[in-house]
Short mmCIF file of C-alpha atoms in Angstrom, two decimals:
data_model
loop_
_atom_site.label_atom_id
_atom_site.label_comp_id
_atom_site.label_asym_id
_atom_site.label_seq_id
_atom_site.Cartn_x
_atom_site.Cartn_y
_atom_site.Cartn_z
CA MET A 2 -3.58 -3.43 12.55
CA ARG A 3 -2.56 -4.29 8.73
CA VAL A 4 -3.71 -1.73 6.22
CA ARG A 5 -4.68 -3.15 2.99
CA VAL A 6 -4.92 -0.89 -0.16
CA GLU A 7 -6.83 -1.68 -2.99
CA GLN A 8 -6.30 0.07 -6.17
CA THR A 9 -8.82 0.02 -8.81
CA ALA A 10 -8.65 0.84 -12.33
CA LEU A 11 -11.24 4.00 -13.28
CA PRO A 12 -10.82 3.87 -17.77
CA GLY A 13 -11.07 7.41 -18.23
CA ILE A 14 -10.12 8.30 -15.30
CA GLY A 15 -7.24 6.83 -13.40
CA VAL A 16 -6.59 5.11 -10.83
CA ARG A 17 -8.44 5.42 -6.91
CA HIS A 18 -6.55 3.31 -3.90
CA ASP A 19 -8.69 3.08 -0.74
CA LEU A 20 -9.19 1.95 2.51
CA LEU A 21 -10.76 1.40 5.83
CA THR A 22 -9.58 3.10 8.74
CA GLU A 23 -9.21 0.92 12.63
CA SER A 24 -12.15 3.00 13.29
CA GLY A 25 -14.59 1.83 10.00
CA ARG A 26 -14.40 4.11 8.56
CA ARG A 27 -12.90 4.30 4.83
CA LEU A 28 -11.48 6.72 2.31
CA GLY A 29 -8.91 6.64 -0.46
CA VAL A 30 -8.08 9.06 -3.32
CA VAL A 31 -8.18 9.56 -6.51
CA SER A 32 -5.06 10.06 -8.91
CA HIS A 33 -6.63 11.07 -12.15
CA ARG A 34 -4.38 11.44 -16.01
CA ASN A 35 -4.70 13.96 -16.76
CA GLY A 36 -2.14 14.53 -13.02
CA ARG A 37 -5.37 15.96 -9.98
CA ARG A 38 -5.46 13.83 -7.22
CA ASP A 39 -9.06 14.67 -5.19
CA LEU A 40 -9.35 12.95 -1.27
CA VAL A 41 -12.82 11.32 -0.87
CA LEU A 42 -14.31 10.47 2.75
CA TYR A 43 -17.29 7.91 1.63
CA ASP A 44 -20.46 7.43 4.02
CA PRO A 45 -20.22 5.59 6.92
CA ASP A 46 -24.09 4.36 5.55
CA ASP A 47 -22.85 3.58 2.09
CA PRO A 48 -19.31 2.75 1.70
CA ASP A 49 -20.31 2.87 -3.12
CA SER A 50 -21.10 6.58 -1.71
CA CYS A 51 -19.00 9.84 -1.27
CA GLN A 52 -19.34 12.19 1.77
CA HIS A 53 -16.97 14.05 0.82
CA ASP A 54 -14.37 14.97 -2.22
CA ILE A 55 -11.77 17.28 -1.22
CA PRO A 56 -9.38 18.13 -5.03
CA LEU A 57 -5.89 18.19 -4.40
CA THR A 58 -2.94 20.25 -5.21
CA ASP A 59 -0.13 18.90 -6.42
CA ASP A 60 1.95 20.55 -3.52
CA GLU A 61 -0.95 20.11 -1.26
CA ALA A 62 -0.69 16.03 -2.03
CA GLU A 63 3.17 16.24 -1.67
CA ALA A 64 2.74 18.42 1.14
CA LEU A 65 -0.03 15.62 3.24
CA ALA A 66 1.75 12.23 1.90
CA ASP A 67 4.49 14.02 4.38
CA ILE A 68 2.51 14.46 6.14
CA LEU A 69 1.16 10.88 6.46
CA GLY A 70 4.83 9.48 5.70
CA ALA A 71 3.99 8.24 2.63
CA SER A 72 4.35 7.94 -1.27
CA LEU A 73 2.76 7.80 -4.19
CA MET A 74 5.12 5.63 -5.74
CA LEU A 75 1.70 3.36 -5.63
CA GLY A 76 1.00 5.68 -8.99
CA GLN A 77 4.21 5.05 -10.51
CA LEU A 78 3.01 1.05 -10.70
CA THR A 79 -0.91 1.61 -12.49
CA GLY A 80 1.13 1.09 -16.12
CA LEU A 81 2.06 -2.03 -14.43
CA ARG A 82 -1.03 -2.76 -12.36
CA GLU A 83 -3.20 -2.79 -16.21
CA GLN A 84 0.35 -4.56 -17.49
CA ALA A 85 -0.61 -7.82 -16.40
CA ALA A 86 -4.42 -8.96 -15.55
CA GLY A 87 -4.69 -9.72 -11.83
CA LEU A 88 -2.17 -8.50 -11.06
CA LEU A 89 -2.28 -6.51 -7.62
CA THR A 90 -0.23 -3.50 -5.60
CA GLU A 91 -0.92 -3.45 -2.31
CA GLN A 92 1.43 -0.90 0.57
CA ILE A 93 2.05 -3.41 4.03
CA ALA A 94 2.63 -2.09 7.37
CA ILE A 95 4.87 -3.97 9.11
CA PRO A 96 3.76 -4.53 12.58
CA ALA A 97 7.15 -3.75 15.58
CA GLY A 98 5.65 -7.41 17.09
CA SER A 99 7.21 -8.56 13.25
CA LYS A 100 9.60 -11.80 13.78
CA TYR A 101 11.38 -9.96 10.79
CA VAL A 102 12.06 -5.77 11.81
CA ASN A 103 15.33 -5.73 12.10
CA ARG A 104 15.86 -8.93 10.13
CA ARG A 105 17.36 -8.66 6.61
CA LEU A 106 14.15 -9.24 3.53
CA GLY A 107 15.62 -12.27 2.28
CA ASP A 108 15.04 -13.84 6.08
CA THR A 109 11.51 -14.03 5.08
CA LYS A 110 11.45 -15.80 1.46
CA ALA A 111 8.60 -14.03 0.34
CA ARG A 112 9.19 -14.30 -2.91
CA THR A 113 9.66 -18.21 -2.61
CA ARG A 114 7.07 -19.04 -0.61
CA THR A 115 4.26 -16.82 -2.07
CA SER A 116 5.28 -15.58 -5.88
CA ALA A 117 4.13 -11.93 -4.69
CA SER A 118 7.61 -9.40 -4.56
CA ILE A 119 8.98 -6.69 -2.31
CA VAL A 120 9.21 -3.66 -5.31
CA ALA A 121 9.64 -1.25 -2.29
CA VAL A 122 9.71 -0.04 1.05
CA LEU A 123 8.84 3.35 2.17
CA ARG A 124 10.07 4.29 5.54
CA GLY A 125 10.42 7.92 7.37
CA GLY A 126 8.69 9.25 4.28
CA GLU A 127 11.30 8.41 1.82
CA VAL A 128 11.23 5.87 -0.62
CA ILE A 129 13.62 2.13 -0.88
CA ALA A 130 12.95 1.44 -4.66
CA SER A 131 14.01 -2.39 -5.37
CA PRO A 132 15.11 -3.69 -2.06
CA GLY A 133 18.11 -6.11 -2.46
CA PRO A 134 17.93 -9.55 -0.22
CA THR A 135 20.38 -7.43 3.10
CA PHE A 136 17.83 -4.85 3.42
CA ARG A 137 16.87 -4.53 6.75
CA PHE A 138 13.23 -4.35 7.81
CA SER A 139 12.11 -1.43 10.75
CA ALA A 140 8.52 -1.52 13.02
CA GLY A 141 6.85 0.77 11.10
CA ASP A 142 8.29 0.76 7.30
CA VAL A 143 5.66 -0.37 5.08
CA VAL A 144 6.41 -2.97 2.13
CA VAL A 145 4.80 -2.45 -1.96
CA VAL A 146 4.29 -5.10 -3.19
CA VAL A 147 3.29 -6.78 -6.59
CA GLY A 148 1.16 -10.44 -7.14
CA THR A 149 -2.07 -12.39 -7.19
CA ARG A 150 -4.79 -11.60 -4.11
CA LYS A 151 -2.62 -14.26 -2.57
CA GLY A 152 0.94 -13.82 -2.66
CA LEU A 153 -0.43 -10.52 -0.88
CA ASP A 154 -1.63 -12.25 1.45
CA GLY A 155 1.11 -14.40 1.87
CA VAL A 156 3.30 -11.69 2.52
CA THR A 157 0.63 -10.38 4.25
CA ALA A 158 0.93 -13.28 7.08
CA ILE A 159 4.93 -13.65 6.73
CA LEU A 160 5.83 -10.30 8.41
CA ALA A 161 2.65 -10.07 11.10
CA ASP A 162 4.18 -13.16 12.14
CA SER A 163 5.71 -12.78 15.86
CA ASP A 164 6.84 -16.42 16.40
CA PRO A 165 10.54 -16.32 16.74
CA ASP A 166 10.38 -19.91 16.13
CA GLY A 167 7.87 -19.96 13.34
#
């Protein structure tokens, strides 16, 4: 399953990152300007209504990120997104069946084909910032991509491709 993380600026508050789970539940993290983070679970009957809001200390957020094998890197990209209208960031998981598992980032030609850039790779709780064209992907890597909606969708399609001849 490809997971799409949506980032929304919250003027005067900070940034919210949301995702829809395979089971249909929507959850998110609100990163406040003052550094506070809230884990939010939305009402299944009204996806715009928050059912649970769990404030997290820095230590709790870090522990949760470690448990989930994720990174707080998108928070660092918030300033970049605000500077460029129409520019989005997204985390895209590389499925085990992708033809790019064990292949080089340069083999994807993602930037040339989509005008979107892979700016980092999250692997096993570590962040590989600015991976070069010789970087080799592994199944389960999560790439952080910056670009337009069309570009992000293009990178998602490229990485999901399982046809070795395609």
